[in-house]
Coordinates of C-alpha atoms in Angstrom, one line a residue:
Chain A
X1 CA -248.5 -52.9 76.2
X2 CA -245.9 -54.2 73.8
X3 CA -243.8 -57.3 74.2
X4 CA -241.4 -59.4 72.1
X5 CA -240.0 -62.6 73.5
X6 CA -237.0 -64.2 71.9
X7 CA -238.1 -63.2 68.4
X8 CA -236.1 -64.3 65.4
X9 CA -236.8 -63.3 61.8
X10 CA -234.8 -64.3 58.8
X11 CA -235.0 -63.3 55.2
X12 CA -233.2 -66.1 53.3
X13 CA -229.7 -66.3 54.7
X14 CA -230.0 -62.9 56.4
X15 CA -231.0 -62.8 60.0
X16 CA -232.9 -59.5 60.5
X17 CA -233.8 -60.1 64.1
X18 CA -231.9 -62.6 66.3
X19 CA -233.6 -63.6 69.6
X20 CA -235.0 -60.1 70.4
X21 CA -236.7 -59.6 73.7
X22 CA -238.2 -56.2 74.5
X23 CA -241.1 -54.9 76.5
X24 CA -242.6 -51.4 76.6
X25 CA -245.0 -50.3 79.3
X26 CA -248.2 -48.4 78.7
X27 CA -247.7 -44.7 78.3
X28 CA -244.0 -45.1 77.8
X29 CA -241.9 -43.6 75.0
X30 CA -239.1 -45.9 73.7
X31 CA -236.5 -44.8 71.3
X32 CA -235.1 -47.5 69.1
X33 CA -231.7 -46.6 67.8
X34 CA -229.5 -48.4 65.3
X35 CA -227.6 -48.1 62.1
X36 CA -229.3 -48.8 58.7
X37 CA -230.1 -52.5 58.4
X38 CA -229.9 -53.0 62.2
X39 CA -233.4 -54.5 62.2
X40 CA -235.6 -51.6 63.3
X41 CA -238.0 -51.7 60.4
X42 CA -238.2 -55.5 60.5
X43 CA -239.2 -55.2 64.1
X44 CA -241.9 -52.7 63.3
X45 CA -243.2 -55.0 60.5
X46 CA -243.6 -57.8 63.0
X47 CA -245.4 -55.5 65.5
X48 CA -248.0 -54.5 62.9
X49 CA -248.5 -58.0 61.5
X50 CA -246.9 -57.5 58.2
X51 CA -244.4 -60.3 58.9
X52 CA -244.5 -63.5 60.9
X53 CA -241.7 -64.3 63.3
X54 CA -239.7 -67.4 62.5
X55 CA -239.7 -68.1 66.3
X56 CA -240.7 -66.3 69.5
X57 CA -243.8 -64.4 70.4
X58 CA -245.0 -60.9 69.8
X59 CA -247.9 -59.1 71.6
X60 CA -249.2 -55.6 71.1
X61 CA -252.0 -54.3 73.3
X62 CA -252.7 -58.0 74.2
X63 CA -253.1 -59.0 70.6
X64 CA -251.0 -61.3 68.5
X65 CA -250.2 -59.1 65.5
X66 CA -250.3 -62.1 63.1
X67 CA -254.0 -62.5 64.0
X68 CA -255.4 -60.8 60.9
X69 CA -255.6 -57.0 61.0
X70 CA -256.8 -56.5 64.6
X71 CA -253.6 -55.1 65.9
X72 CA -253.7 -52.3 63.3
X73 CA -257.1 -51.2 64.7
X74 CA -255.2 -50.2 67.9
X75 CA -251.8 -49.2 66.5
X76 CA -251.0 -46.0 64.7
X77 CA -248.1 -47.0 62.4
X78 CA -246.2 -44.4 60.4
X79 CA -243.9 -46.2 58.0
X80 CA -240.6 -44.6 57.0
X81 CA -241.6 -44.1 53.4
X82 CA -245.3 -43.2 54.0
X83 CA -246.6 -40.7 51.5
X84 CA -249.9 -39.6 50.2
X85 CA -251.5 -39.1 46.8
X86 CA -250.5 -35.6 45.7
X87 CA -253.8 -34.9 44.1
X88 CA -255.8 -35.3 47.3
X89 CA -256.1 -32.6 49.9
X90 CA -255.0 -33.1 53.5
X91 CA -258.7 -33.2 54.6
X92 CA -259.5 -35.8 52.0
X93 CA -256.6 -38.0 53.1
X94 CA -257.7 -37.7 56.7
X95 CA -261.4 -38.4 55.8
X96 CA -260.3 -41.6 54.0
X97 CA -258.0 -42.7 56.9
X98 CA -260.8 -42.0 59.4
X99 CA -263.2 -44.1 57.5
X100 CA -260.7 -46.9 57.2
X101 CA -260.1 -46.8 60.9
X102 CA -263.8 -47.1 61.7
X103 CA -264.4 -43.5 62.8
X104 CA -268.2 -43.0 62.4
X105 CA -269.6 -40.6 59.8
X106 CA -270.9 -38.3 62.6
X107 CA -267.7 -38.2 64.5
X108 CA -265.4 -37.8 61.5
X109 CA -265.4 -34.0 61.1
X110 CA -264.7 -33.4 64.7
X111 CA -261.8 -35.9 64.8
X112 CA -260.3 -34.5 61.6
X113 CA -260.5 -31.0 62.9
X114 CA -258.8 -32.0 66.1
X115 CA -255.9 -33.9 64.6
X116 CA -255.3 -31.1 62.1
X117 CA -255.1 -28.7 65.0
X118 CA -252.8 -31.1 66.9
X119 CA -250.3 -31.4 64.0
X120 CA -250.5 -27.7 63.0
X121 CA -252.1 -28.2 59.6
X122 CA -255.5 -26.6 60.2
X123 CA -254.7 -23.7 57.8
X124 CA -253.6 -26.2 55.1
X125 CA -256.4 -28.7 55.4
X126 CA -257.8 -28.0 52.0
X127 CA -254.5 -27.7 50.1
X128 CA -253.4 -30.6 47.9
X129 CA -250.7 -32.8 49.5
X130 CA -248.6 -32.4 46.4
X131 CA -247.8 -28.9 47.5
X132 CA -246.7 -29.9 51.0
X133 CA -243.1 -29.8 52.3
X134 CA -241.6 -33.0 53.6
X135 CA -242.2 -31.8 57.1
X136 CA -245.9 -31.1 56.5
X137 CA -246.3 -34.5 54.8
X138 CA -244.8 -36.2 57.8
X139 CA -247.1 -34.3 60.2
X140 CA -250.0 -35.3 58.0
X141 CA -248.8 -38.9 58.3
X142 CA -248.8 -38.5 62.1
X143 CA -252.3 -37.1 61.9
X144 CA -253.5 -40.2 60.1
X145 CA -252.2 -42.3 62.9
X146 CA -253.9 -40.2 65.6
X147 CA -257.4 -40.3 64.1
X148 CA -258.7 -43.3 66.0
X149 CA -256.8 -42.5 69.3
X150 CA -254.5 -45.4 69.1
X151 CA -253.1 -47.2 72.1
X152 CA -249.7 -47.5 70.5
X153 CA -247.8 -45.3 68.1
X154 CA -245.1 -46.8 66.0
X155 CA -243.0 -44.1 64.2
X156 CA -240.4 -45.4 61.8
X157 CA -237.7 -42.7 61.4
X158 CA -240.4 -40.0 61.3
X159 CA -238.0 -37.1 60.9
X160 CA -235.7 -38.6 58.3
X161 CA -235.0 -36.2 55.5
X162 CA -236.5 -33.2 57.3
X163 CA -234.8 -29.8 57.7
X164 CA -234.1 -28.7 61.3
X165 CA -237.4 -26.6 61.4
X166 CA -239.3 -29.6 60.2
X167 CA -237.7 -31.9 62.8
X168 CA -238.5 -29.3 65.6
X169 CA -242.1 -28.9 64.4
X170 CA -242.6 -32.7 64.3
X171 CA -241.1 -33.3 67.7
X172 CA -243.3 -30.5 69.1
X173 CA -246.3 -32.5 67.9
X174 CA -245.0 -35.7 69.5
X175 CA -244.5 -33.9 72.8
X176 CA -248.0 -32.5 72.6
X177 CA -249.5 -35.9 71.9
X178 CA -247.5 -37.4 74.8
X179 CA -248.7 -34.7 77.1
X180 CA -252.4 -35.0 76.1
X181 CA -252.7 -38.8 75.9
X182 CA -251.4 -41.9 77.5
X183 CA -250.4 -43.3 74.2
X184 CA -247.4 -45.7 74.1
X185 CA -244.8 -44.6 71.6
X186 CA -242.0 -46.4 69.9
X187 CA -239.9 -44.3 67.6
X188 CA -236.9 -45.2 65.5
X189 CA -234.4 -42.6 64.7
X190 CA -230.7 -41.9 63.9
X191 CA -230.9 -38.5 65.6
X192 CA -229.9 -39.1 69.2
X193 CA -230.9 -35.6 70.3
X194 CA -234.5 -36.6 69.4
X195 CA -234.3 -39.5 71.7
X196 CA -232.9 -37.3 74.5
X197 CA -235.9 -34.9 74.0
X198 CA -238.7 -37.4 73.5
X199 CA -238.0 -40.7 75.1
X200 CA -238.2 -42.3 78.5
X201 CA -236.1 -45.2 77.6
X202 CA -233.8 -46.1 74.7
X203 CA -232.9 -49.4 73.1
X204 CA -229.9 -49.8 70.9
X205 CA -230.2 -52.5 68.2
X206 CA -227.4 -53.8 66.1
X207 CA -227.1 -56.8 63.9
X208 CA -230.6 -57.8 64.7
X209 CA -230.0 -57.9 68.4
X210 CA -231.0 -55.6 71.2
X211 CA -227.6 -54.6 72.5
X212 CA -228.8 -52.6 75.4
X213 CA -232.0 -51.1 76.7
X214 CA -232.6 -48.8 79.7
X215 CA -233.5 -45.3 80.8
X216 CA -231.6 -42.4 79.2
X217 CA -229.4 -42.1 82.3
X218 CA -228.6 -45.8 82.3
X219 CA -227.6 -45.8 78.6
X220 CA -225.7 -42.6 78.9
X221 CA -223.6 -44.2 81.6
X222 CA -222.4 -46.8 79.1
X223 CA -220.3 -44.1 77.5
X224 CA -218.4 -43.7 80.7
X225 CA -217.4 -40.4 82.4
X226 CA -214.9 -38.9 80.0
X227 CA -215.5 -35.3 78.9
X228 CA -214.0 -33.6 75.9
X229 CA -212.8 -30.0 75.9
X230 CA -212.4 -28.7 72.3
X231 CA -210.6 -25.4 71.6
X232 CA -209.9 -23.7 68.3
X233 CA -207.2 -21.1 67.8
X234 CA -206.4 -18.6 65.1
X235 CA -203.0 -20.1 64.5
X236 CA -202.0 -23.8 64.3
X237 CA -199.0 -23.1 66.5
X238 CA -201.2 -22.1 69.4
X239 CA -203.1 -25.4 69.2
X240 CA -199.8 -27.3 69.1
X241 CA -198.6 -25.4 72.2
X242 CA -201.7 -26.5 74.1
X243 CA -201.3 -30.0 72.9
X244 CA -197.7 -30.2 74.2
X245 CA -198.8 -28.7 77.5
X246 CA -200.7 -31.9 78.3
X247 CA -198.3 -34.3 76.7
X248 CA -196.8 -35.4 80.0
X249 CA -200.2 -35.7 81.8
X250 CA -201.5 -39.3 81.5
X251 CA -204.9 -38.3 82.8
X252 CA -205.5 -36.1 79.7
X253 CA -205.6 -37.3 76.1
X254 CA -205.0 -34.6 73.6
X255 CA -205.4 -34.6 69.8
X256 CA -204.3 -31.7 67.6
X257 CA -205.9 -31.2 64.2
X258 CA -204.5 -28.0 62.7
X259 CA -205.8 -25.1 64.7
X260 CA -208.1 -27.3 66.7
X261 CA -207.2 -29.3 69.9
X262 CA -209.3 -31.8 71.8
X263 CA -208.5 -32.7 75.4
X264 CA -210.3 -35.6 76.9
X265 CA -210.3 -36.2 80.6
X266 CA -212.3 -37.6 83.5
X267 CA -215.5 -35.6 84.4
X268 CA -213.9 -34.6 87.8
X269 CA -210.8 -33.2 86.1
X270 CA -212.5 -30.9 83.6
X271 CA -212.3 -27.8 85.7
X272 CA -208.6 -28.4 86.4
X273 CA -208.0 -28.7 82.7
X274 CA -209.9 -25.5 82.0
X275 CA -207.9 -23.8 84.7
X276 CA -204.7 -24.8 83.0
X277 CA -205.9 -23.3 79.8
X278 CA -206.8 -19.9 81.4
X279 CA -203.7 -18.2 79.9
X280 CA -204.4 -19.3 76.4
X281 CA -206.6 -17.3 74.0
X282 CA -208.8 -19.7 72.1
X283 CA -211.3 -18.4 69.5
X284 CA -213.9 -21.0 70.7
X285 CA -214.2 -23.4 73.7
X286 CA -216.6 -26.3 73.8
X287 CA -217.1 -28.8 76.6
X288 CA -219.0 -31.9 75.6
X289 CA -220.1 -35.1 77.4
X290 CA -220.3 -38.3 75.3
X291 CA -224.0 -38.8 76.2
X292 CA -226.1 -41.1 74.1
X293 CA -223.8 -40.6 71.1
X294 CA -220.9 -41.9 73.0
X295 CA -222.9 -44.8 74.4
X296 CA -224.2 -45.6 70.9
X297 CA -220.7 -45.6 69.4
X298 CA -219.4 -47.7 72.3
X299 CA -222.2 -50.2 72.0
X300 CA -221.6 -50.6 68.2
X301 CA -217.8 -50.9 68.5
X302 CA -217.4 -52.9 71.7
X303 CA -220.7 -54.9 72.0
X304 CA -222.7 -55.5 75.1
X305 CA -220.6 -58.1 76.8
X306 CA -217.7 -55.8 77.6
X307 CA -220.0 -53.1 78.8
X308 CA -222.2 -55.1 81.0
X309 CA -220.4 -54.1 84.2
X310 CA -220.1 -50.5 83.2
X311 CA -223.8 -50.0 82.4
X312 CA -225.2 -50.8 85.8
Chain B
X1 CA -267.2 -53.9 75.6
X2 CA -263.9 -54.1 77.4
X3 CA -261.8 -51.2 78.6
X4 CA -259.3 -52.1 75.9
X5 CA -262.0 -51.4 73.3
X6 CA -262.6 -47.9 74.6
X7 CA -260.1 -45.2 75.3
X8 CA -260.7 -41.8 76.8
X9 CA -259.7 -38.8 74.7
X10 CA -258.3 -35.5 75.9
X11 CA -261.5 -33.7 75.0
X12 CA -263.6 -36.0 77.1
X13 CA -264.8 -38.1 74.2
X14 CA -264.7 -41.8 74.0
X15 CA -263.1 -43.7 71.2
X16 CA -265.0 -46.7 69.9
X17 CA -262.7 -49.2 68.3
X18 CA -263.3 -50.3 64.8
X19 CA -263.7 -53.8 66.1
X20 CA -266.7 -52.6 68.0
X21 CA -267.9 -50.7 65.0
X22 CA -267.8 -53.9 63.1
X23 CA -270.0 -55.7 65.6
X24 CA -272.5 -52.8 65.5
X25 CA -272.6 -52.8 61.7
X26 CA -273.2 -56.6 61.6
X27 CA -270.2 -58.5 60.6
X28 CA -266.5 -58.1 60.0
X29 CA -267.2 -58.9 56.3
X30 CA -269.4 -55.9 56.0
X31 CA -266.7 -53.8 57.5
X32 CA -264.1 -55.2 55.1
X33 CA -266.5 -54.5 52.2
X34 CA -266.9 -51.0 53.4
X35 CA -263.2 -50.5 53.6
X36 CA -262.6 -51.9 50.1
X37 CA -265.3 -49.5 48.9
X38 CA -263.4 -46.6 50.6
X39 CA -260.2 -47.6 48.9
X40 CA -262.0 -47.9 45.5
X41 CA -263.6 -44.5 45.9
X42 CA -260.3 -42.9 46.8
X43 CA -258.6 -44.6 43.8
X44 CA -261.4 -43.4 41.5
X45 CA -260.8 -39.8 42.7
X46 CA -257.1 -40.1 42.3
X47 CA -257.4 -41.5 38.7
X48 CA -260.0 -39.0 37.6
X49 CA -257.9 -36.1 39.0
X50 CA -255.0 -37.2 36.9
X51 CA -257.3 -36.7 33.9
X52 CA -257.2 -40.3 32.7
X53 CA -260.9 -40.6 32.8
X54 CA -261.5 -37.3 31.0
X55 CA -258.8 -38.2 28.4
X56 CA -260.4 -41.6 27.7
X57 CA -263.9 -40.0 27.4
X58 CA -262.5 -37.5 24.9
X59 CA -260.6 -40.2 22.9
X60 CA -263.5 -42.6 22.6
X61 CA -266.0 -39.8 22.1
X62 CA -264.0 -38.5 19.1
X63 CA -263.4 -42.1 17.9
X64 CA -267.1 -43.1 18.0
X65 CA -268.3 -39.8 16.6
X66 CA -265.8 -40.0 13.7
X67 CA -266.7 -43.5 12.7
X68 CA -270.5 -43.0 13.1
X69 CA -270.4 -39.5 11.5
X70 CA -268.1 -40.1 8.7
X71 CA -269.1 -43.6 7.7
X72 CA -271.5 -42.5 4.9
X73 CA -275.2 -41.9 5.1
X74 CA -276.6 -45.1 3.5
X75 CA -279.3 -46.5 5.8
X76 CA -279.8 -50.2 6.1
X77 CA -278.8 -53.4 8.0
X78 CA -275.6 -53.8 6.1
X79 CA -274.4 -50.3 6.7
X80 CA -275.3 -50.6 10.4
X81 CA -273.6 -53.9 10.6
X82 CA -270.4 -52.7 8.9
X83 CA -270.4 -49.7 11.3
X84 CA -270.4 -52.1 14.3
X85 CA -267.6 -54.1 12.8
X86 CA -265.6 -51.0 12.2
X87 CA -266.1 -49.8 15.7
X88 CA -265.2 -53.2 17.1
X89 CA -262.1 -53.5 14.9
X90 CA -260.7 -50.2 16.0
X91 CA -261.8 -50.8 19.6
X92 CA -259.6 -53.9 19.6
X93 CA -256.6 -51.7 19.2
X94 CA -257.7 -48.7 21.4
X95 CA -259.4 -50.4 24.3
X96 CA -256.5 -52.6 25.4
X97 CA -254.1 -49.7 25.1
X98 CA -256.3 -47.4 27.2
X99 CA -256.9 -50.1 29.9
X100 CA -253.2 -51.1 30.1
X101 CA -252.3 -47.4 30.4
X102 CA -254.7 -46.9 33.2
X103 CA -253.6 -49.9 35.1
X104 CA -249.9 -50.4 34.6
X105 CA -248.8 -48.2 37.6
X106 CA -251.7 -49.2 39.9
X107 CA -249.4 -50.9 42.4
X108 CA -245.8 -50.2 41.4
X109 CA -246.6 -46.4 41.1
X110 CA -247.9 -46.0 44.7
X111 CA -245.1 -48.3 45.9
X112 CA -242.5 -46.0 44.3
X113 CA -244.2 -42.9 45.7
X114 CA -244.6 -44.4 49.2
X115 CA -248.4 -44.1 49.2
X116 CA -248.7 -47.9 49.3
X117 CA -246.9 -48.1 52.7
X118 CA -249.5 -45.7 54.1
X119 CA -252.3 -47.9 52.9
X120 CA -250.7 -51.0 54.3
X121 CA -250.5 -49.4 57.7
X122 CA -254.3 -49.4 57.8
X123 CA -256.3 -52.2 59.4
X124 CA -257.1 -53.9 56.1
X125 CA -255.5 -56.9 54.4
X126 CA -253.1 -56.1 51.6
X127 CA -255.2 -58.2 49.2
X128 CA -258.2 -55.9 50.0
X129 CA -256.0 -52.9 49.1
X130 CA -255.3 -54.5 45.7
X131 CA -259.0 -55.3 45.1
X132 CA -260.1 -51.8 46.1
X133 CA -257.4 -50.3 43.8
X134 CA -258.6 -52.4 40.9
X135 CA -262.3 -51.5 41.5
X136 CA -261.5 -47.8 41.7
X137 CA -259.5 -47.8 38.5
X138 CA -262.2 -50.0 36.9
X139 CA -264.8 -47.4 37.7
X140 CA -262.7 -44.6 36.4
X141 CA -261.9 -46.5 33.1
X142 CA -265.5 -47.6 32.6
X143 CA -266.8 -44.1 33.3
X144 CA -264.5 -42.6 30.6
X145 CA -265.5 -45.3 28.1
X146 CA -269.2 -45.1 28.7
X147 CA -269.2 -41.3 28.5
X148 CA -267.1 -41.3 25.4
X149 CA -269.0 -44.0 23.6
X150 CA -272.3 -42.5 24.6
X151 CA -271.5 -39.5 22.3
X152 CA -271.2 -41.7 19.3
X153 CA -274.3 -43.7 20.4
X154 CA -276.4 -40.6 20.4
X155 CA -275.3 -39.7 16.9
X156 CA -275.8 -43.3 15.8
X157 CA -279.3 -43.4 17.1
X158 CA -280.0 -40.0 15.5
X159 CA -278.8 -41.2 12.1
X160 CA -280.2 -44.8 12.1
X161 CA -283.1 -44.7 14.5
X162 CA -283.8 -46.2 17.9
X163 CA -283.3 -49.7 16.6
X164 CA -279.5 -49.4 16.9
X165 CA -279.6 -48.5 20.6
X166 CA -279.8 -52.1 21.8
X167 CA -276.9 -53.4 19.8
X168 CA -274.9 -50.3 20.5
X169 CA -275.4 -50.8 24.3
X170 CA -274.3 -54.4 23.8
X171 CA -271.2 -53.2 22.0
X172 CA -270.5 -50.7 24.7
X173 CA -271.0 -53.4 27.4
X174 CA -268.6 -55.7 25.6
X175 CA -266.1 -52.9 25.2
X176 CA -266.2 -52.1 28.9
X177 CA -265.9 -55.8 29.8
X178 CA -262.8 -56.2 27.6
X179 CA -261.4 -53.0 29.0
X180 CA -261.8 -54.4 32.6
X181 CA -260.1 -57.6 31.5
X182 CA -257.1 -55.7 30.2
X183 CA -257.1 -53.5 33.3
X184 CA -256.9 -56.7 35.4
X185 CA -253.9 -57.9 33.3
X186 CA -252.1 -54.6 33.8
X187 CA -252.8 -54.4 37.5
X188 CA -251.4 -57.9 37.8
X189 CA -248.3 -56.8 35.8
X190 CA -248.0 -53.8 38.1
X191 CA -247.9 -56.1 41.1
X192 CA -245.3 -58.5 39.7
X193 CA -242.7 -55.9 38.7
X194 CA -240.6 -53.7 41.0
X195 CA -240.2 -50.6 38.8
X196 CA -242.8 -48.4 37.0
X197 CA -240.7 -48.4 33.8
X198 CA -240.8 -52.2 33.8
X199 CA -244.5 -52.2 34.3
X200 CA -244.9 -49.9 31.3
X201 CA -242.7 -52.2 29.2
X202 CA -244.7 -55.2 30.3
X203 CA -248.0 -53.4 29.4
X204 CA -246.6 -52.6 25.9
X205 CA -245.6 -56.2 25.4
X206 CA -249.0 -57.4 26.6
X207 CA -250.7 -55.0 24.1
X208 CA -248.5 -56.3 21.2
X209 CA -249.2 -59.9 22.2
X210 CA -253.0 -59.6 22.5
X211 CA -253.6 -57.2 19.6
X212 CA -251.1 -58.6 17.0
X213 CA -249.1 -61.7 17.9
X214 CA -251.8 -63.9 19.5
X215 CA -254.1 -63.8 16.5
X216 CA -251.2 -64.6 14.1
X217 CA -250.1 -67.4 16.4
X218 CA -253.7 -68.7 16.5
X219 CA -254.2 -68.5 12.8
X220 CA -250.9 -70.2 12.2
X221 CA -251.8 -73.0 14.5
X222 CA -255.2 -73.4 12.9
X223 CA -253.8 -73.5 9.3
X224 CA -250.9 -75.8 10.3
X225 CA -252.7 -78.2 12.6
X226 CA -256.4 -77.8 11.8
X227 CA -257.3 -78.5 15.4
X228 CA -260.8 -79.5 16.6
X229 CA -263.3 -76.7 17.1
X230 CA -262.9 -76.8 20.9
X231 CA -259.2 -75.8 20.5
X232 CA -260.2 -72.9 18.2
X233 CA -262.7 -71.8 20.7
X234 CA -260.1 -71.9 23.4
X235 CA -257.6 -69.9 21.3
X236 CA -260.2 -67.2 20.9
X237 CA -261.2 -67.2 24.6
X238 CA -257.5 -66.8 25.5
X239 CA -257.5 -63.3 24.0
X240 CA -259.9 -60.8 25.5
X241 CA -259.6 -58.6 22.4
X242 CA -261.1 -61.5 20.3
X243 CA -263.9 -61.8 22.8
X244 CA -264.9 -58.3 21.8
X245 CA -265.0 -59.4 18.2
X246 CA -267.1 -62.4 19.1
X247 CA -269.6 -60.1 20.9
X248 CA -269.9 -57.8 17.9
X249 CA -270.1 -60.7 15.4
X250 CA -273.0 -62.1 17.4
X251 CA -274.9 -58.9 16.7
X252 CA -274.1 -58.6 13.0
X253 CA -273.0 -61.9 11.4
X254 CA -270.5 -61.2 8.7
X255 CA -268.4 -63.3 6.4
X256 CA -264.7 -62.7 5.7
X257 CA -261.4 -64.5 6.3
X258 CA -258.6 -64.3 8.8
X259 CA -259.4 -63.9 12.4
X260 CA -263.0 -63.2 11.6
X261 CA -263.3 -66.6 10.0
X262 CA -261.6 -68.2 13.0
X263 CA -264.0 -66.4 15.3
X264 CA -267.0 -67.4 13.2
X265 CA -265.9 -71.0 13.4
X266 CA -266.1 -71.1 17.2
X267 CA -269.2 -71.9 19.2
X268 CA -268.8 -69.0 21.7
X269 CA -272.2 -67.7 22.8
X270 CA -272.6 -64.3 24.5
X271 CA -273.0 -66.1 27.8
X272 CA -269.7 -67.9 27.3
X273 CA -268.0 -64.6 26.3
X274 CA -269.3 -63.0 29.5
X275 CA -268.0 -65.9 31.6
X276 CA -264.6 -65.8 29.8
X277 CA -264.4 -62.0 30.4
X278 CA -265.2 -62.5 34.1
X279 CA -262.5 -65.1 34.2
X280 CA -260.1 -62.7 32.6
X281 CA -260.9 -60.2 35.4
X282 CA -261.0 -62.5 38.3
X283 CA -257.9 -64.6 37.6
X284 CA -255.4 -61.7 37.2
X285 CA -256.9 -59.7 40.1
X286 CA -256.9 -62.9 42.2
X287 CA -253.3 -63.6 41.3
X288 CA -252.3 -60.0 42.0
X289 CA -254.1 -60.1 45.4
X290 CA -252.2 -63.2 46.3
X291 CA -248.9 -61.8 45.1
X292 CA -249.2 -58.4 46.8
X293 CA -249.1 -60.0 50.2
X294 CA -245.8 -61.7 49.4
X295 CA -244.1 -58.9 47.5
X296 CA -244.6 -56.0 49.9

């Protein structure tokens, strides 16, 4: 459905994308994760034909995106900064986008009603967009991309700047769209929990290069199998006592920050560690696996070459 | 139609791609024209809702009513002629200002608000977004001007008879033409700059240049060098505001010195004025359409 082969894109002396190769199958949801300036938006701009690659090939739904505007007929693209004229109502915005996307006059009202329902804005359809919250505006943006039943959805940091409720509402809509259609979705985000919730696969991009790509389980495995047990106490002395308890154990790494102590150990040893803490009286106990966050941090700090063996 | 062109929807419907719609409608060009029209209509609504159109209608309504109503009651060719000259002279200040105000944030404003990104995500070239934006603002500006000037026109005809209707329409048409030329200049400025404040500054500079400095420069050149008539004609054609004066002077030949004398010395016919105004519209809009694909 979507394929980049050895794509390079430069802006002057800056290499935004460096030999990127990536493919996404039909119906799949790919999370594209990277720091600011990693190349995510540049990649999207190539996919929708806003930029030409300096080298390599790009194909979306079998179309070369640089071939006029044809690719945007089949792609729903929600740019990061997409906004709408505050003086227009949501229905007017959708009517305009439907017309621009070639939805016939007769079919327009039905389509608009359906996407309003899908994104949960039916009750607000005739309100001016200027009165919308950020979350509602983002859902309206998603509605504009769904009007012509696209084959591919490209969502560039769709939940950036939203409050937790807005993020949850937006992700609910994405899940609904995924369940109801066979649309292929590529979503960029900094929020790794979103990737865990929405995506089949994840690609980590850094410095214009795809550092790793795989299923969630494959990428999580990059982080290794270390588990962190975090305890907080009412008194700093209690935390220090726990820290010293593990000082002589090379299989457990402890760090004490005031009244908080972190003990990191192998996944298999976590119950043993918890058992040794049974006599303590912590205020809170938290056990966390590194997951995607750990994998992301490791990819950024260590690069792919060192991890190649670990990831498989 | 291939499978790729159709896609099943959850409710059992079938999506017909816009590419297919294009072939049903006739040509891709017709589809593009339809989309430019949709952008223009949207822009018109946005501008009219921000009350620019209403404000311009009120401004030019009061302006034309005041001049026509307060300019004495003497009837005759001279009086009518001086009224047109007065209207034109004041229009030379007000029309560029109104047009530059309507157009200065046409591109950079939506870019700052993020609405331009949403437009660029649509299946339409960026140059078409620019042209549609210009057309929508042009319609809003022209509507305001025509409605406002119509108020003065009605009073003019009531005071001086139906014979003034034709020249007044010509004055109105020339005013709209000049306004659209200045709008094109401001839309081009709006595409070049990266901040709304800079666009406003550029629009003010353009107003000062075309309304004050250009004529001083042209007069100075004529006095100092005494260039051939073709150069004088070119100097006048290089200022859309002077083209309005030419259009009015063609209706009511008057004497006088300064810029009026310079204009009277040129051989600009109304047809040439029309062509020059068209060039003043097409060139900046064309440049902006070319630039917008590179800037964003």
